[in-house]
Amino acid sequence: MGPYRTLIAFQTIVVREIRRFMRIWVQTLLPPAITMALYFVVFGNLIGPRIGEMDGHRYMDFIVPGLIMMSVITNSYSNVVSSFFGMKFQKSIEELVVSPVPNWVILTGYVAGGVTRGLAVGAIVTALSLGFTDLQVHNALVMVAVVLLTAILFSLGGFINAMFATKFDDISIVPTFILTPLTYLGGVFYSISMLPEFWQTVSKVNPILYMVNTFRYGILGVTDIDVGFAFTMIIGFTVLLFGYSLHLLNKGKGIRS
Amino acid sequence: MNNALSIQGLRKVYSNGHEALKDISLDVEQGDFFALLGPNGAGKSTTLGIVSSLVGKTSGCVKIFDYDIDTDIVKAKMQLGVVPQEFNFNQFEKVFDIVVTQAGYYGIPADEAKRSAEKYLKKLRLWDKRDVASRLLSGGMKRRLMIARALVHEPRILLLDEPTAGVDIELRRSMWEFMKELNEQQGTTIILTTHYLEEAESLCRNIAIIDQGSILANTSKKELLSNLHSETFVLDLAQPLISPPLLPGFVSRVNREGGLEVDIPQGQSINMLFSILSQSGIDVVSIRARANRLEELFVRMVEEGK
Ligand SMILES: Nc1ncnc2c1ncn2[C@@H]1O[C@H](COP(=O)(O)OP(=O)(O)OP(=O)(O)O)[C@@H](O)[C@H]1O
Ligand SMILES: [Mg+2]
């Protein structure tokens, strides 16, 4: 396929992905809005004032970036994992397999779909947060770059999960047992400088910590870790997962018998 | 070379060790209407699956209009429209979106995709269902939707895996008409698998018979039928019989209605039969060849192949 046809194929996948999550907005866009609004009210408004300051900021201001990031992570991941697994389950993935769309276009198409949902939910949550705090953006470039890269990375994660999944249980195992704990322990609700030295070291193994901190740095200008190192790591992981996803697709893992 | 499809030494061993195809070779000419016949589990879907990239081959060579699927897969796929045996669309998507999206996968721009989708949905009488989610269609409509989706990019070859399974007689006839027209007017090469032997007999020019992963015969329908060593005629009688009369030189039996079925070896004169019958006082009211001669042939070949 020439570049023009390839672009059309890419666009087709992205449009279909967006149409999917818009069609089921009650399952995709509404729940994170409600959950995050509850976090803002309960942790920020009710409990926050008793906690006092965190890294020199109001507790509410401190958790908002983390909560935005958390919704971007979960929604990018779950968009791709549910959509791609759903296609496998209904066999409609065969529509793509018989077509001449190159594998890298299939992959980037799904990732773009996941990123769009992640960013859409991120935007909704950000808009909601404005009712509780005024966001001052410290470094817009860092903020945008890290949120975009994170959305890409977790879309790829969701894609790999879907390729291995053979039943519906398989698509909830990773989010429940890995993603959620890592997010909660990734400095969304607290600064790791509060932890004893040992647990600070342990926390630094958690990749989500770097994303949350970098994003918070983009907004508030405070961070527990080195932002340059964080970017290197996120980009490294993205390249790695992209290569691995493509490898799985080329092998036809879980798609071709 | 004018072959739409050329398969050489194709083997498939599934991951569980089952050998579904044992070295099959097959050529289908451009413009042909070709049937792959075989009992359940013969390897028909596996064969079409490999041609359409849904199944990976173990070894062998597949060329689609001379494009090797190992080296020229994009061009090979461009030539194909695929109607699989089982429904495989997103249950929640609308009919029109499904067809337009498929066109997009082939790089067809949106307006053209919509025009083409409209054309084929109308031809397959699904246009009034265009805004319905696919899960709400009846079985026959779903089959037709799969055909519209396979044709939206106007492929040169249409592969259909049991396209009329579970379709009522009237609809089956109209699908036959549609396929014939496509073959004759647009020159689309059609390759189908079927269990309805009548379908192969009334539609196809060339037929391959496959059983247990091997091709038993691959020739024109005419040739195949001429291979029949004998034909069976059904004689309706004025007086029903209970036991078959003595008919030297003929194999016969009494059917459920008390009529007579006689196997007549090819080339043998029927006059003899009638003279014996009239001597025995058996009054023949009408005579016809038994339908589904292909079926007989098929059963016999599969038996002989064992
Ligand atoms: N994914 C698979 N894994 C293992 N064996 C398979 C798989 N798919 C098919 N088979 C086996 O391969 C053989 C051929 O199957 P295939 O589906 O090609 O038959 P078919 O001729 O299409 O039959 P039918 O008329 O019932 O559709 C069968 O024995 C089947 O059990
Ligand atoms: Mg089959």
Coordinates of C-alpha atoms and ligand atoms in Angstrom, one line a residue:
Chain A
M1 CA 0.0 0.0 0.0
G2 CA 1.2 3.5 -0.8
P3 CA 1.5 6.2 1.8
Y4 CA -2.0 7.6 1.0
R5 CA -3.8 4.3 1.3
T6 CA -1.8 3.5 4.4
L7 CA -2.9 6.8 5.9
I8 CA -6.6 6.0 5.1
A9 CA -6.3 2.6 6.7
F10 CA -4.7 4.2 9.8
Q11 CA -7.5 6.8 10.0
T12 CA -10.1 4.1 9.6
I13 CA -8.8 2.2 12.6
V14 CA -8.6 5.3 14.7
V15 CA -12.1 6.5 13.8
R16 CA -13.5 3.1 14.5
E17 CA -11.8 3.0 17.9
I18 CA -13.1 6.5 18.8
R19 CA -16.6 5.6 17.7
R20 CA -16.4 2.5 19.9
F21 CA -15.6 4.4 23.2
M22 CA -18.0 7.2 22.3
R23 CA -20.8 4.7 21.7
I24 CA -20.3 3.2 25.1
W25 CA -19.4 6.5 26.9
V26 CA -21.4 5.3 30.0
Q27 CA -18.8 2.6 30.5
T28 CA -15.7 4.6 29.2
L29 CA -16.0 8.3 29.9
L30 CA -18.5 8.6 32.7
P31 CA -17.0 6.2 35.4
P32 CA -13.6 8.0 35.6
A33 CA -15.3 11.3 35.8
I34 CA -17.4 10.1 38.8
T35 CA -14.5 8.3 40.5
M36 CA -12.2 11.3 40.2
A37 CA -14.8 13.8 41.3
L38 CA -15.2 11.6 44.4
Y39 CA -11.5 11.6 45.0
F40 CA -11.4 15.4 44.8
V41 CA -14.2 15.8 47.2
V42 CA -13.2 13.1 49.8
F43 CA -9.4 13.4 49.7
G44 CA -8.9 16.9 48.6
N45 CA -11.8 18.8 50.2
L46 CA -12.7 16.7 53.3
I47 CA -9.4 15.0 54.4
G48 CA -6.9 17.3 52.6
P49 CA -7.1 20.3 55.0
R50 CA -6.3 18.0 57.9
I51 CA -3.3 16.6 56.1
G52 CA -1.8 20.0 55.5
E53 CA 0.9 20.6 53.0
M54 CA 2.7 18.1 50.8
D55 CA 6.0 19.1 49.2
G56 CA 5.0 22.7 49.9
H57 CA 1.6 22.5 48.2
R58 CA -2.0 22.2 49.4
Y59 CA -2.9 18.5 49.5
M60 CA -5.6 19.0 46.9
D61 CA -3.1 20.7 44.5
F62 CA -0.7 17.9 45.1
I63 CA -3.0 15.0 44.3
V64 CA -4.7 16.6 41.2
P65 CA -1.8 15.9 38.8
G66 CA -1.5 12.3 40.2
L67 CA -5.2 11.7 39.7
I68 CA -5.2 13.0 36.2
M69 CA -2.2 10.8 35.4
M70 CA -4.0 7.8 37.0
S71 CA -7.0 8.3 34.8
V72 CA -4.9 8.6 31.7
I73 CA -3.0 5.4 32.5
T74 CA -6.1 3.3 33.3
N75 CA -8.1 4.5 30.4
S76 CA -5.4 4.2 27.7
Y77 CA -4.7 0.7 28.9
S78 CA -8.2 -0.5 29.2
N79 CA -9.3 1.0 25.9
V80 CA -6.8 -1.0 23.9
V81 CA -7.1 -4.2 26.0
S82 CA -10.9 -4.3 25.8
S83 CA -11.2 -3.2 22.2
F84 CA -8.5 -5.6 20.8
F85 CA -9.6 -8.5 23.0
G86 CA -13.2 -7.9 22.0
M87 CA -12.2 -8.0 18.4
K88 CA -10.4 -11.3 19.0
F89 CA -13.3 -12.7 20.9
Q90 CA -15.9 -11.8 18.2
K91 CA -13.4 -12.8 15.5
S92 CA -13.9 -9.4 13.9
I93 CA -10.1 -9.1 14.1
E94 CA -10.3 -11.3 10.9
E95 CA -11.5 -8.2 9.0
L96 CA -8.1 -6.7 9.6
V97 CA -6.1 -9.9 9.2
V98 CA -7.4 -10.5 5.6
S99 CA -6.9 -6.9 4.7
P100 CA -3.6 -5.5 3.4
V101 CA -3.1 -3.1 6.4
P102 CA 0.5 -3.6 7.5
N103 CA 1.0 -4.7 11.1
W104 CA 2.7 -1.5 12.2
V105 CA -0.4 0.4 11.1
I106 CA -2.7 -1.9 13.0
L107 CA -0.6 -1.3 16.1
T108 CA -0.3 2.5 15.8
G109 CA -4.0 2.7 15.0
Y110 CA -5.0 0.9 18.2
V111 CA -2.4 2.9 20.2
A112 CA -3.8 6.1 18.8
G113 CA -7.3 5.0 19.8
G114 CA -6.0 4.3 23.4
V115 CA -4.2 7.6 23.5
T116 CA -7.3 9.5 22.4
R117 CA -9.4 7.9 25.1
G118 CA -6.7 8.4 27.7
L119 CA -6.4 12.1 26.8
A120 CA -10.1 12.6 26.5
V121 CA -10.6 11.2 30.1
G122 CA -7.5 13.2 31.2
A123 CA -9.2 16.4 29.8
I124 CA -12.5 15.6 31.5
V125 CA -10.8 15.0 34.9
T126 CA -8.7 18.2 34.4
A127 CA -11.8 20.1 33.7
L128 CA -13.4 18.7 36.9
S129 CA -10.4 19.5 38.9
L130 CA -10.7 23.2 38.1
G131 CA -13.8 23.2 40.3
F132 CA -11.4 22.4 43.3
T133 CA -8.1 24.0 42.5
D134 CA -6.6 26.5 40.0
L135 CA -4.0 24.7 37.9
Q136 CA -0.9 26.7 37.4
V137 CA 1.2 25.2 34.7
H138 CA 4.9 25.3 35.5
N139 CA 6.2 23.7 32.3
A140 CA 3.7 23.0 29.6
L141 CA 6.1 21.1 27.4
V142 CA 7.0 18.7 30.1
M143 CA 3.4 18.3 31.0
V144 CA 2.2 17.5 27.5
A145 CA 5.1 15.3 26.6
V146 CA 4.9 13.1 29.6
V147 CA 1.1 12.6 29.4
L148 CA 1.4 11.7 25.8
L149 CA 4.2 9.3 26.2
T150 CA 2.5 7.7 29.2
A151 CA -0.7 7.2 27.2
I152 CA 1.3 5.6 24.4
L153 CA 3.2 3.4 26.8
F154 CA 0.1 2.1 28.5
S155 CA -1.8 1.7 25.2
L156 CA 1.0 -0.6 24.2
G157 CA 0.8 -2.4 27.5
G158 CA -3.0 -3.0 26.9
F159 CA -2.2 -4.2 23.4
I160 CA 0.2 -6.9 24.6
N161 CA -2.2 -7.9 27.3
A162 CA -4.9 -8.4 24.7
M163 CA -2.7 -10.4 22.4
F164 CA -2.0 -12.9 25.2
A165 CA -5.5 -13.0 26.6
T166 CA -7.7 -16.0 25.8
K167 CA -10.6 -15.2 28.1
F168 CA -12.2 -12.2 29.7
D169 CA -10.5 -12.9 33.1
D170 CA -7.1 -12.4 31.4
I171 CA -7.9 -8.8 30.6
S172 CA -8.7 -7.8 34.2
I173 CA -5.7 -9.5 35.9
V174 CA -3.1 -7.0 34.9
P175 CA -5.1 -3.9 35.7
T176 CA -6.2 -5.3 39.1
F177 CA -3.1 -7.0 40.3
I178 CA -0.4 -4.9 38.7
L179 CA -1.6 -1.5 37.4
T180 CA -3.7 -0.4 40.3
P181 CA -1.2 -1.2 43.1
L182 CA 1.6 0.4 41.1
T183 CA -0.4 3.5 40.6
Y184 CA -1.5 3.8 44.2
L185 CA 2.2 3.3 45.3
G186 CA 3.4 5.5 42.5
G187 CA 3.2 8.7 44.5
V188 CA -0.3 9.8 43.5
F189 CA -1.4 10.4 47.0
Y190 CA 1.9 11.1 48.8
S191 CA 5.4 12.3 48.2
I192 CA 7.9 9.5 48.5
S193 CA 10.2 11.8 50.5
M194 CA 7.8 10.9 53.4
L195 CA 8.9 7.3 53.3
P196 CA 11.8 5.7 55.2
E197 CA 14.9 5.5 53.0
F198 CA 14.4 1.8 52.3
W199 CA 10.9 2.2 50.9
Q200 CA 12.0 5.2 48.9
T201 CA 14.5 3.0 47.1
V202 CA 11.9 0.3 46.6
S203 CA 9.5 2.9 45.2
K204 CA 12.0 4.0 42.6
V205 CA 11.7 0.6 40.9
N206 CA 8.1 1.5 40.1
P207 CA 7.9 3.1 36.6
I208 CA 4.6 4.8 37.3
L209 CA 6.3 6.9 40.0
Y210 CA 8.4 8.5 37.3
M211 CA 5.5 9.4 35.2
V212 CA 3.4 10.8 38.0
N213 CA 6.3 12.8 39.3
T214 CA 7.2 14.2 35.9
F215 CA 3.7 15.2 35.2
R216 CA 3.4 16.9 38.6
Y217 CA 6.7 18.7 37.9
G218 CA 5.1 20.0 34.7
I219 CA 2.3 21.5 36.7
L220 CA 3.6 22.3 40.2
G221 CA 7.4 22.4 39.5
V222 CA 8.1 19.9 42.3
T223 CA 9.4 16.3 41.9
D224 CA 11.0 13.5 43.9
I225 CA 13.0 12.2 41.0
D226 CA 15.2 13.4 38.1
V227 CA 13.0 14.5 35.2
G228 CA 15.6 13.8 32.5
F229 CA 16.1 10.3 33.8
A230 CA 12.3 9.8 33.8
F231 CA 12.0 10.8 30.2
T232 CA 14.8 8.5 29.1
M233 CA 13.2 5.6 30.9
I234 CA 9.7 6.2 29.6
I235 CA 11.0 6.5 26.0
G236 CA 13.1 3.4 26.5
F237 CA 10.1 1.4 27.7
T238 CA 7.9 2.7 24.9
V239 CA 10.4 1.6 22.2
L240 CA 10.8 -1.8 23.9
L241 CA 7.0 -2.4 24.1
F242 CA 6.4 -1.2 20.6
G243 CA 9.0 -3.6 19.2
Y244 CA 7.6 -6.5 21.3
S245 CA 4.0 -5.8 20.2
L246 CA 5.0 -5.7 16.6
H247 CA 6.8 -9.0 17.0
L248 CA 3.7 -10.6 18.5
L249 CA 1.6 -9.2 15.7
N250 CA 4.0 -10.5 13.0
K251 CA 3.9 -13.9 14.6
G252 CA 0.1 -13.7 14.7
K253 CA 0.1 -14.5 18.4
G254 CA -3.5 -15.5 19.4
I255 CA -4.8 -14.4 16.0
R256 CA -3.7 -16.9 13.4
S257 CA -3.7 -20.7 14.0
Chain B
M1 CA -0.1 -17.7 -16.5
N2 CA -3.7 -16.9 -16.0
N3 CA -4.3 -18.6 -12.7
A4 CA -6.2 -16.6 -10.2
L5 CA -5.1 -19.0 -7.5
S6 CA -2.3 -21.5 -7.6
I7 CA -1.5 -23.8 -4.7
Q8 CA 1.5 -26.1 -4.7
G9 CA 2.4 -28.7 -2.1
L10 CA 0.4 -27.1 0.7
R11 CA 0.6 -28.7 4.1
K12 CA -0.9 -27.7 7.4
V13 CA -0.2 -29.2 10.7
Y14 CA -2.1 -27.5 13.5
S15 CA -0.4 -26.8 16.8
N16 CA -2.1 -29.8 18.4
G17 CA -0.3 -32.1 15.8
H18 CA -3.3 -32.6 13.6
E19 CA -2.4 -32.8 9.9
A20 CA -5.3 -31.0 8.3
L21 CA -3.8 -30.7 4.8
K22 CA -1.4 -33.3 3.3
D23 CA 0.4 -31.8 0.4
I24 CA -2.4 -30.4 -1.8
S25 CA -2.0 -28.7 -5.1
L26 CA -4.7 -26.8 -6.9
D27 CA -5.0 -24.3 -9.7
V28 CA -8.0 -22.1 -10.3
E29 CA -8.1 -20.1 -13.6
Q30 CA -9.0 -16.5 -13.8
G31 CA -12.8 -16.1 -14.3
D32 CA -13.5 -19.6 -13.0
F33 CA -16.4 -20.5 -10.8
F34 CA -14.8 -23.2 -8.6
A35 CA -16.1 -25.4 -5.9
L36 CA -14.2 -27.2 -3.2
L37 CA -16.3 -30.1 -2.1
G38 CA -15.7 -32.3 0.9
P39 CA -17.2 -33.8 4.0
N40 CA -16.9 -32.2 7.5
G41 CA -13.3 -31.8 8.6
A42 CA -11.9 -32.4 5.1
G43 CA -9.8 -29.3 5.2
K44 CA -11.8 -26.9 3.1
S45 CA -11.8 -24.0 5.6
T46 CA -8.2 -24.7 6.4
T47 CA -7.4 -24.3 2.7
L48 CA -9.3 -21.1 2.3
G49 CA -7.9 -19.9 5.6
I50 CA -4.4 -20.2 4.4
V51 CA -5.2 -18.4 1.1
S52 CA -6.7 -15.5 3.0
S53 CA -4.0 -15.3 5.7
L54 CA -6.3 -16.4 8.6
V55 CA -4.3 -19.6 9.0
G56 CA -0.6 -20.0 8.8
K57 CA 0.7 -22.7 6.5
T58 CA 3.2 -25.3 7.5
S59 CA 4.8 -25.6 4.1
G60 CA 4.0 -25.2 0.4
C61 CA 3.4 -22.3 -1.9
V62 CA 0.3 -20.1 -2.5
K63 CA 0.1 -17.6 -5.3
I64 CA -2.8 -15.2 -5.9
F65 CA -2.6 -13.8 -9.4
D66 CA 1.1 -14.7 -9.3
Y67 CA 1.6 -12.8 -6.1
D68 CA 3.3 -15.2 -3.7
I69 CA 1.8 -14.8 -0.2
D70 CA 5.2 -15.2 1.3
T71 CA 6.8 -12.4 -0.6
D72 CA 4.0 -10.2 -2.0
I73 CA 1.4 -10.4 0.7
V74 CA 0.0 -6.9 0.4
K75 CA -0.7 -7.3 -3.4
A76 CA -2.0 -10.8 -2.9
K77 CA -4.5 -9.6 -0.2
M78 CA -5.6 -6.7 -2.4
Q79 CA -7.0 -9.3 -4.9
L80 CA -9.1 -11.1 -2.4
G81 CA -12.5 -10.8 -0.9
V82 CA -13.2 -13.2 1.9
V83 CA -16.5 -14.6 3.3
P84 CA -15.6 -16.9 6.1
Q85 CA -17.7 -19.8 7.4
E86 CA -18.5 -18.2 10.7
F87 CA -19.9 -14.8 11.4
N88 CA -17.1 -12.5 12.3
F89 CA -18.2 -8.9 12.6
N90 CA -18.4 -6.7 15.6
Q91 CA -21.9 -7.4 17.1
F92 CA -22.4 -3.8 18.1
E93 CA -21.4 -2.0 14.9
K94 CA -23.9 -0.9 12.4
V95 CA -24.2 -2.6 9.0
F96 CA -23.2 0.4 7.0
D97 CA -20.2 1.2 9.3
I98 CA -19.0 -2.4 9.0
V99 CA -18.8 -2.3 5.2
V100 CA -17.4 1.2 5.0
T101 CA -14.7 0.4 7.6
Q102 CA -13.7 -2.7 5.6
A103 CA -13.2 -0.5 2.5
G104 CA -11.0 1.8 4.7
Y105 CA -8.7 -1.1 5.5
Y106 CA -8.0 -1.3 1.8
G107 CA -7.1 2.3 1.7
I108 CA -10.3 3.4 -0.1
P109 CA -11.2 7.1 0.6
A110 CA -14.3 7.8 2.6
D111 CA -16.7 9.0 -0.2
E112 CA -15.7 6.2 -2.5
A113 CA -16.1 3.7 0.4
K114 CA -19.6 5.0 1.1
R115 CA -20.6 4.8 -2.5
S116 CA -19.3 1.2 -2.8
A117 CA -20.9 0.2 0.4
E118 CA -24.3 1.5 -0.7
K119 CA -23.9 -0.3 -4.0
Y120 CA -23.3 -3.7 -2.5
L121 CA -25.7 -3.3 0.4
K122 CA -28.4 -2.5 -2.2
K123 CA -27.5 -5.4 -4.4
L124 CA -27.7 -7.7 -1.4
R125 CA -30.9 -6.2 -0.2
L126 CA -29.6 -4.9 3.1
W127 CA -29.8 -1.2 2.4
D128 CA -32.8 -0.7 4.6
K129 CA -30.9 -2.4 7.4
R130 CA -27.9 -0.1 7.1
D131 CA -28.3 1.6 10.5
V132 CA -29.0 -1.6 12.4
A133 CA -26.4 -3.1 14.7
S134 CA -25.2 -6.3 13.1
R135 CA -26.3 -8.6 16.0
L136 CA -29.9 -7.7 15.3
L137 CA -29.8 -9.2 11.8
S138 CA -31.2 -12.6 10.9
G139 CA -28.8 -15.4 10.0
G140 CA -29.4 -15.0 6.2
M141 CA -28.9 -11.2 6.5
K142 CA -25.6 -11.8 8.3
R143 CA -24.4 -14.0 5.5
R144 CA -25.3 -11.4 2.9
L145 CA -23.6 -8.7 5.0
M146 CA -20.4 -10.8 4.9
I147 CA -20.7 -10.9 1.2
A148 CA -21.2 -7.2 0.9
R149 CA -18.3 -6.6 3.2
A150 CA -16.1 -8.9 1.1
L151 CA -17.0 -7.1 -2.1
V152 CA -16.7 -3.5 -1.1
H153 CA -13.2 -3.1 -2.4
E154 CA -14.2 -4.9 -5.7
P155 CA -11.7 -7.9 -5.4
R156 CA -10.8 -10.0 -8.4
I157 CA -11.3 -13.2 -6.4
L158 CA -14.1 -13.9 -4.0
L159 CA -13.6 -16.7 -1.5
L160 CA -16.8 -18.1 0.1
D161 CA -16.7 -20.7 2.8
E162 CA -20.1 -22.3 2.8
P163 CA -21.9 -19.1 1.9
T164 CA -25.4 -20.6 1.9
A165 CA -25.2 -22.7 5.0
G166 CA -28.4 -22.1 7.0
V167 CA -30.0 -20.1 4.3
D168 CA -33.5 -20.9 3.1
I169 CA -34.2 -22.1 -0.4
E170 CA -35.5 -18.9 -1.8
L171 CA -32.6 -16.8 -0.5
R172 CA -30.2 -19.5 -1.6
R173 CA -31.5 -19.2 -5.2
S174 CA -31.2 -15.5 -5.1
M175 CA -27.6 -15.7 -3.8
W176 CA -26.8 -18.1 -6.6
E177 CA -28.1 -15.6 -9.1
F178 CA -26.0 -12.9 -7.5
M179 CA -22.9 -15.0 -7.6
K180 CA -23.5 -16.0 -11.2
E181 CA -24.0 -12.4 -12.2
L182 CA -20.8 -11.4 -10.4
N183 CA -18.9 -14.1 -12.2
E184 CA -20.3 -13.5 -15.6
Q185 CA -20.6 -9.7 -15.7
Q186 CA -17.7 -8.5 -13.5
G187 CA -15.5 -11.5 -14.3
T188 CA -14.9 -12.1 -10.6
T189 CA -13.3 -15.5 -10.0
I190 CA -15.4 -17.3 -7.4
I191 CA -14.1 -20.1 -5.2
L192 CA -16.6 -21.6 -2.8
T193 CA -16.9 -24.5 -0.5
T194 CA -20.2 -26.1 0.1
H195 CA -22.1 -29.0 1.5
Y196 CA -24.9 -28.5 -0.9
L197 CA -23.8 -30.6 -3.9
E198 CA -26.6 -29.2 -5.9
E199 CA -25.0 -25.8 -5.4
A200 CA -21.7 -27.0 -7.0
E201 CA -23.6 -28.7 -9.8
S202 CA -25.7 -25.7 -10.8
L203 CA -23.1 -23.0 -10.3
C204 CA -19.6 -24.2 -10.8
R205 CA -17.5 -25.0 -13.9
N206 CA -14.7 -26.7 -12.1
I207 CA -14.7 -28.8 -9.0
A208 CA -12.1 -30.3 -6.6
I209 CA -13.0 -33.0 -4.1
I210 CA -11.1 -33.0 -0.9
D211 CA -11.2 -35.5 1.9
Q212 CA -9.0 -35.9 5.0
G213 CA -6.6 -33.3 3.7
S214 CA -6.0 -34.7 0.3
I215 CA -7.4 -33.8 -3.1
L216 CA -9.2 -36.8 -4.6
A217 CA -10.2 -35.2 -7.9
N218 CA -9.7 -31.9 -9.6
T219 CA -11.4 -31.4 -12.9
S220 CA -14.3 -29.8 -14.7
K221 CA -17.8 -30.6 -13.6
K222 CA -18.5 -32.1 -17.0
E223 CA -15.6 -34.4 -16.8
L224 CA -16.4 -35.4 -13.3
L225 CA -20.0 -36.3 -14.3
S226 CA -18.8 -38.2 -17.3
N227 CA -16.7 -40.3 -14.9
L228 CA -19.9 -41.7 -13.5
H229 CA -19.9 -45.3 -14.5
S230 CA -23.6 -45.5 -14.4
E231 CA -26.6 -43.3 -13.9
T232 CA -29.6 -44.1 -11.8
F233 CA -33.1 -43.7 -13.3
V234 CA -36.3 -43.7 -11.4
L235 CA -39.3 -45.4 -13.0
D236 CA -42.8 -44.6 -11.7
L237 CA -45.0 -47.5 -12.1
A238 CA -48.8 -48.0 -12.6
Q239 CA -48.8 -50.7 -10.0
P240 CA -46.4 -50.3 -7.1
L241 CA -44.0 -53.2 -6.6
I242 CA -43.1 -55.0 -3.4
S243 CA -39.9 -56.8 -4.5
P244 CA -37.6 -56.0 -7.5
P245 CA -38.4 -58.0 -10.7
L246 CA -35.7 -60.1 -12.4
L247 CA -33.8 -57.7 -14.7
P248 CA -30.8 -59.5 -16.1
G249 CA -27.9 -57.1 -16.8
F250 CA -29.3 -54.3 -14.6
V251 CA -29.0 -53.5 -10.9
S252 CA -32.3 -52.4 -9.5
R253 CA -34.2 -51.8 -6.3
V254 CA -37.7 -50.8 -5.3
N255 CA -38.0 -47.4 -3.7
R256 CA -40.3 -46.3 -0.9
E257 CA -43.2 -45.4 -3.3
G258 CA -43.0 -48.8 -4.9
G259 CA -41.3 -47.4 -8.0
L260 CA -38.2 -48.9 -9.5
E261 CA -34.7 -47.5 -9.4
V262 CA -32.4 -48.9 -12.0
D263 CA -28.6 -48.3 -12.4
I264 CA -27.8 -48.1 -16.1
P265 CA -24.2 -48.5 -17.0
Q266 CA -23.0 -45.7 -19.3
G267 CA -23.4 -46.5 -23.0
Q268 CA -25.8 -49.3 -22.4
S269 CA -29.1 -49.2 -24.4
I270 CA -32.2 -48.7 -22.4
N271 CA -34.4 -50.4 -24.9
M272 CA -33.4 -53.8 -23.5
L273 CA -34.7 -52.7 -20.1
F274 CA -38.1 -51.7 -21.4
S275 CA -38.5 -54.8 -23.4
I276 CA -37.9 -56.9 -20.3
L277 CA -40.2 -54.7 -18.3
S278 CA -43.1 -55.0 -20.8
Q279 CA -42.6 -58.8 -21.0
S280 CA -42.9 -58.9 -17.2
G281 CA -46.1 -56.9 -17.4
I282 CA -44.7 -53.9 -15.6
D283 CA -46.3 -50.7 -16.7
V284 CA -44.0 -47.7 -16.6
V285 CA -45.8 -44.3 -16.2
S286 CA -42.8 -42.0 -16.2
I287 CA -39.1 -42.0 -16.1
R288 CA -36.5 -39.5 -14.8
A289 CA -32.8 -39.4 -13.9
R290 CA -32.2 -39.2 -10.2
A291 CA -31.1 -35.7 -9.1
N292 CA -27.8 -35.1 -7.3
R293 CA -25.7 -37.3 -9.5
L294 CA -22.8 -35.4 -8.1
E295 CA -23.7 -36.5 -4.7
E296 CA -23.5 -40.1 -5.7
L297 CA -20.1 -39.5 -7.3
F298 CA -18.9 -37.7 -4.3
V299 CA -19.9 -40.5 -1.9
R300 CA -18.4 -43.0 -4.2
M301 CA -15.1 -41.2 -4.5
V302 CA -14.8 -40.6 -0.8
E303 CA -15.5 -44.3 -0.3
E304 CA -12.9 -45.3 -2.8
G305 CA -10.4 -43.0 -1.3
K306 CA -10.6 -44.8 2.0
Ligands
LIG1 N1 -7.5 -24.4 15.0 C1 -7.4 -25.7 14.9 N2 -6.6 -26.5 15.7 C2 -6.5 -27.8 15.5 N3 -7.2 -28.5 14.5 C3 -8.0 -27.8 13.7 C4 -8.1 -26.4 13.8 N4 -9.0 -26.0 12.9 C5 -9.4 -27.1 12.2 N5 -8.8 -28.2 12.7 C6 -8.9 -29.6 12.2 O1 -8.5 -29.6 10.9 C7 -9.3 -30.5 10.1 C8 -9.9 -29.7 8.9 O2 -10.7 -28.7 9.4 P1 -11.5 -27.7 8.4 O3 -12.2 -26.7 9.3 O4 -10.5 -27.2 7.4 O5 -12.6 -28.6 7.8 P2 -13.7 -28.3 6.7 O6 -13.5 -29.1 5.5 O7 -13.9 -26.8 6.6 O8 -15.0 -28.8 7.5 P3 -16.5 -28.3 7.6 O9 -17.2 -28.7 6.4 O10 -17.0 -29.0 8.8 O11 -16.4 -26.8 7.8 C9 -10.4 -31.0 11.1 O12 -10.1 -32.3 11.5 C10 -10.4 -30.0 12.2 O13 -10.7 -30.6 13.4
MG2 MG -15.2 -25.5 7.1

